[in-house]
Amino acid sequence: MVLQSMKRAMLPLGIYRKNAENLTNELKVYADEIERLYTEIDALIPEGFITTATGIGLKEYEELFGPEQDSLSPQTRRERLLGRMNLGEGDFTPAGIRKALDSFGLEYAISEFPTLNRLNIVAQTDYSKAEQTFIKEEVEKIVPAHLEFQLVFNTLTWSELDARDKTFAQLDSDDLEWDQIDALD
């Protein structure tokens, strides 16, 4: 107990005697606050490690890479963070890129074109605009610079495109670039 420890340490000074009520109360206030700090430190220590973090620690680690992912379970958040933190120099291979994509929860299909130094990544799930922005930023960080890549979040199927009741000439007259077509919802 902090109060007893403080009293023992102050005993040689001779001013914190049992009959010095105000000074004893002062020590008690200090001791209570130190105990409160110890409690907060005890709660904070596990947050400093990904494997034991459950709240603020996960948030802080996630914000190193992007937004907090508080809609996910702590276990999923930990797995993604550990995957991200364990990327190394040798992970800029197809397997390493997949490992990185998995680390931030992207459901995807990859098409590789090695002779063209090209990679196409197609998202297989609907993502909000904010999630798309985050994913684009993260993919740009992990794809090696010598590769061209395309990241597609196209949720518009051919059936949905056909349902617009436009001929190919009418669609073509929209004069959209591929990136704009890929962004159609």
One Martini backbone bead per residue (centre of mass of N, CA, C, O) as a GRO file, in nm:
protein
  185
    1MET     BB    1   0.097   0.036   0.022
    2VAL     BB    2   0.150   0.365  -0.021
    3LEU     BB    3   0.108   0.499   0.254
    4GLN     BB    4   0.300   0.318   0.417
    5SER     BB    5   0.552   0.380   0.249
    6MET     BB    6   0.554   0.685   0.301
    7LYS     BB    7   0.572   0.676   0.610
    8ARG     BB    8   0.842   0.527   0.623
    9ALA     BB    9   1.003   0.742   0.458
   10MET     BB   10   0.916   0.992   0.666
   11LEU     BB   11   1.000   0.920   0.958
   12PRO     BB   12   1.290   1.059   0.981
   13LEU     BB   13   1.169   1.358   0.982
   14GLY     BB   14   0.923   1.386   1.212
   15ILE     BB   15   0.640   1.520   1.079
   16TYR     BB   16   0.467   1.230   1.053
   17ARG     BB   17   0.280   1.205   1.291
   18LYS     BB   18  -0.002   1.095   1.444
   19ASN     BB   19  -0.071   1.406   1.549
   20ALA     BB   20  -0.045   1.499   1.234
   21GLU     BB   21  -0.322   1.529   1.065
   22ASN     BB   22  -0.270   1.712   0.812
   23LEU     BB   23  -0.019   1.559   0.710
   24THR     BB   24  -0.161   1.286   0.682
   25ASN     BB   25  -0.370   1.384   0.474
   26GLU     BB   26  -0.169   1.461   0.262
   27LEU     BB   27  -0.052   1.178   0.220
   28LYS     BB   28  -0.321   1.048   0.141
   29VAL     BB   29  -0.362   1.205  -0.120
   30TYR     BB   30  -0.106   1.114  -0.257
   31ALA     BB   31  -0.161   0.810  -0.236
   32ASP     BB   32  -0.426   0.804  -0.397
   33GLU     BB   33  -0.300   0.913  -0.665
   34ILE     BB   34  -0.086   0.696  -0.699
   35GLU     BB   35  -0.284   0.461  -0.712
   36ARG     BB   36  -0.434   0.562  -0.960
   37LEU     BB   37  -0.186   0.553  -1.146
   38TYR     BB   38  -0.129   0.252  -1.117
   39THR     BB   39  -0.397   0.162  -1.238
   40GLU     BB   40  -0.356   0.297  -1.514
   41ILE     BB   41  -0.093   0.154  -1.584
   42ASP     BB   42  -0.202  -0.135  -1.568
   43ALA     BB   43  -0.405  -0.079  -1.807
   44LEU     BB   44  -0.187   0.026  -2.026
   45ILE     BB   45   0.025  -0.192  -2.080
   46PRO     BB   46  -0.140  -0.387  -2.273
   47GLU     BB   47  -0.174  -0.152  -2.498
   48GLY     BB   48   0.140  -0.175  -2.601
   49PHE     BB   49   0.035  -0.457  -2.718
   50ILE     BB   50  -0.112  -0.624  -2.963
   51THR     BB   51  -0.175  -0.905  -2.812
   52THR     BB   52  -0.333  -0.723  -2.558
   53ALA     BB   53  -0.499  -0.533  -2.695
   54THR     BB   54  -0.845  -0.358  -2.686
   55GLY     BB   55  -0.823  -0.038  -2.745
   56ILE     BB   56  -0.620   0.216  -2.759
   57GLY     BB   57  -0.393   0.045  -2.881
   58LEU     BB   58  -0.531  -0.033  -3.144
   59LYS     BB   59  -0.589   0.249  -3.241
   60GLU     BB   60  -0.296   0.350  -3.258
   61TYR     BB   61  -0.194   0.134  -3.456
   62GLU     BB   62  -0.402   0.185  -3.684
   63GLU     BB   63  -0.317   0.494  -3.725
   64LEU     BB   64  -0.052   0.426  -3.876
   65PHE     BB   65  -0.236   0.327  -4.146
   66GLY     BB   66  -0.521   0.451  -4.043
   67PRO     BB   67  -0.813   0.382  -3.950
   68GLU     BB   68  -1.015   0.283  -3.729
   69GLN     BB   69  -1.148  -0.069  -3.653
   70ASP     BB   70  -1.412  -0.083  -3.437
   71SER     BB   71  -1.608  -0.297  -3.595
   72LEU     BB   72  -1.411  -0.499  -3.500
   73SER     BB   73  -1.258  -0.734  -3.357
   74PRO     BB   74  -0.984  -0.761  -3.167
   75GLN     BB   75  -0.868  -1.012  -3.311
   76THR     BB   76  -0.879  -0.904  -3.601
   77ARG     BB   77  -0.710  -0.654  -3.550
   78ARG     BB   78  -0.457  -0.803  -3.459
   79GLU     BB   79  -0.407  -0.972  -3.712
   80ARG     BB   80  -0.374  -0.732  -3.906
   81LEU     BB   81  -0.144  -0.589  -3.760
   82LEU     BB   82   0.057  -0.823  -3.761
   83GLY     BB   83   0.069  -0.846  -4.065
   84ARG     BB   84   0.176  -0.557  -4.112
   85MET     BB   85   0.428  -0.567  -3.912
   86ASN     BB   86   0.550  -0.838  -4.078
   87LEU     BB   87   0.657  -0.685  -4.301
   88GLY     BB   88   0.908  -0.721  -4.545
   89GLU     BB   89   1.140  -0.709  -4.789
   90GLY     BB   90   1.032  -1.004  -4.905
   91ASP     BB   91   0.707  -0.900  -4.951
   92PHE     BB   92   0.740  -0.816  -5.280
   93THR     BB   93   0.547  -1.045  -5.360
   94PRO     BB   94   0.277  -1.212  -5.430
   95ALA     BB   95   0.253  -1.326  -5.140
   96GLY     BB   96   0.307  -1.055  -4.993
   97ILE     BB   97   0.072  -0.900  -5.114
   98ARG     BB   98  -0.145  -1.083  -5.000
   99LYS     BB   99  -0.070  -1.042  -4.707
  100ALA     BB  100  -0.129  -0.738  -4.709
  101LEU     BB  101  -0.423  -0.745  -4.804
  102ASP     BB  102  -0.518  -0.917  -4.563
  103SER     BB  103  -0.430  -0.709  -4.330
  104PHE     BB  104  -0.691  -0.507  -4.437
  105GLY     BB  105  -0.951  -0.688  -4.545
  106LEU     BB  106  -0.934  -0.771  -4.838
  107GLU     BB  107  -1.143  -0.863  -5.096
  108TYR     BB  108  -0.993  -1.056  -5.367
  109ALA     BB  109  -0.849  -1.038  -5.704
  110ILE     BB  110  -0.571  -1.162  -5.889
  111SER     BB  111  -0.391  -1.038  -6.176
  112GLU     BB  112  -0.118  -1.156  -6.363
  113PHE     BB  113   0.148  -0.976  -6.573
  114PRO     BB  114   0.474  -1.026  -6.602
  115THR     BB  115   0.550  -0.925  -6.896
  116LEU     BB  116   0.406  -0.629  -6.811
  117ASN     BB  117   0.419  -0.542  -6.518
  118ARG     BB  118   0.123  -0.643  -6.408
  119LEU     BB  119  -0.161  -0.556  -6.186
  120ASN     BB  120  -0.476  -0.690  -6.081
  121ILE     BB  121  -0.724  -0.555  -5.852
  122VAL     BB  122  -1.026  -0.704  -5.725
  123ALA     BB  123  -1.289  -0.624  -5.559
  124GLN     BB  124  -1.540  -0.843  -5.382
  125THR     BB  125  -1.650  -0.590  -5.223
  126ASP     BB  126  -1.817  -0.356  -5.067
  127TYR     BB  127  -1.711  -0.011  -5.039
  128SER     BB  128  -1.655   0.265  -4.915
  129LYS     BB  129  -1.504   0.552  -4.991
  130ALA     BB  130  -1.317   0.548  -4.744
  131GLU     BB  131  -1.216   0.257  -4.784
  132GLN     BB  132  -1.105   0.299  -5.068
  133THR     BB  133  -0.896   0.509  -4.996
  134PHE     BB  134  -0.739   0.341  -4.796
  135ILE     BB  135  -0.673   0.103  -4.985
  136LYS     BB  136  -0.522   0.262  -5.201
  137GLU     BB  137  -0.297   0.369  -5.017
  138GLU     BB  138  -0.195   0.086  -4.929
  139VAL     BB  139  -0.133  -0.036  -5.206
  140GLU     BB  140   0.079   0.177  -5.289
  141LYS     BB  141   0.283   0.079  -5.059
  142ILE     BB  142   0.311  -0.245  -5.162
  143VAL     BB  143   0.363  -0.196  -5.450
  144PRO     BB  144   0.591  -0.219  -5.660
  145ALA     BB  145   0.730   0.022  -5.867
  146HIS     BB  146   0.762  -0.172  -6.134
  147LEU     BB  147   0.452  -0.185  -6.108
  148GLU     BB  148   0.160  -0.203  -6.253
  149PHE     BB  149  -0.169  -0.096  -6.132
  150GLN     BB  150  -0.506  -0.213  -6.064
  151LEU     BB  151  -0.786  -0.082  -5.881
  152VAL     BB  152  -1.106  -0.239  -5.828
  153PHE     BB  153  -1.454  -0.106  -5.736
  154ASN     BB  154  -1.665  -0.271  -5.903
  155THR     BB  155  -2.027  -0.296  -5.861
  156LEU     BB  156  -2.080  -0.312  -6.167
  157THR     BB  157  -2.252  -0.500  -6.368
  158TRP     BB  158  -2.350  -0.602  -6.671
  159SER     BB  159  -2.649  -0.605  -6.597
  160GLU     BB  160  -2.655  -0.314  -6.484
  161LEU     BB  161  -2.559  -0.185  -6.746
  162ASP     BB  162  -2.794  -0.291  -6.923
  163ALA     BB  163  -3.023  -0.149  -6.739
  164ARG     BB  164  -2.969   0.145  -6.872
  165ASP     BB  165  -3.062   0.147  -7.170
  166LYS     BB  166  -2.791   0.131  -7.350
  167THR     BB  167  -2.600   0.157  -7.590
  168PHE     BB  168  -2.284   0.141  -7.681
  169ALA     BB  169  -2.282   0.424  -7.813
  170GLN     BB  170  -2.396   0.570  -7.564
  171LEU     BB  171  -2.176   0.484  -7.368
  172ASP     BB  172  -1.943   0.599  -7.544
  173SER     BB  173  -2.056   0.903  -7.536
  174ASP     BB  174  -1.968   0.955  -7.234
  175ASP     BB  175  -1.654   0.963  -7.230
  176LEU     BB  176  -1.509   0.744  -7.059
  177GLU     BB  177  -1.282   0.635  -6.858
  178TRP     BB  178  -1.177   0.359  -6.701
  179ASP     BB  179  -1.177   0.482  -6.416
  180GLN     BB  180  -1.474   0.579  -6.438
  181ILE     BB  181  -1.601   0.305  -6.491
  182ASP     BB  182  -1.491   0.168  -6.230
  183ALA     BB  183  -1.661   0.389  -6.044
  184LEU     BB  184  -1.919   0.276  -6.093
  185ASP     BB  185  -2.249   0.204  -5.927
   0.00000   0.00000   0.00000
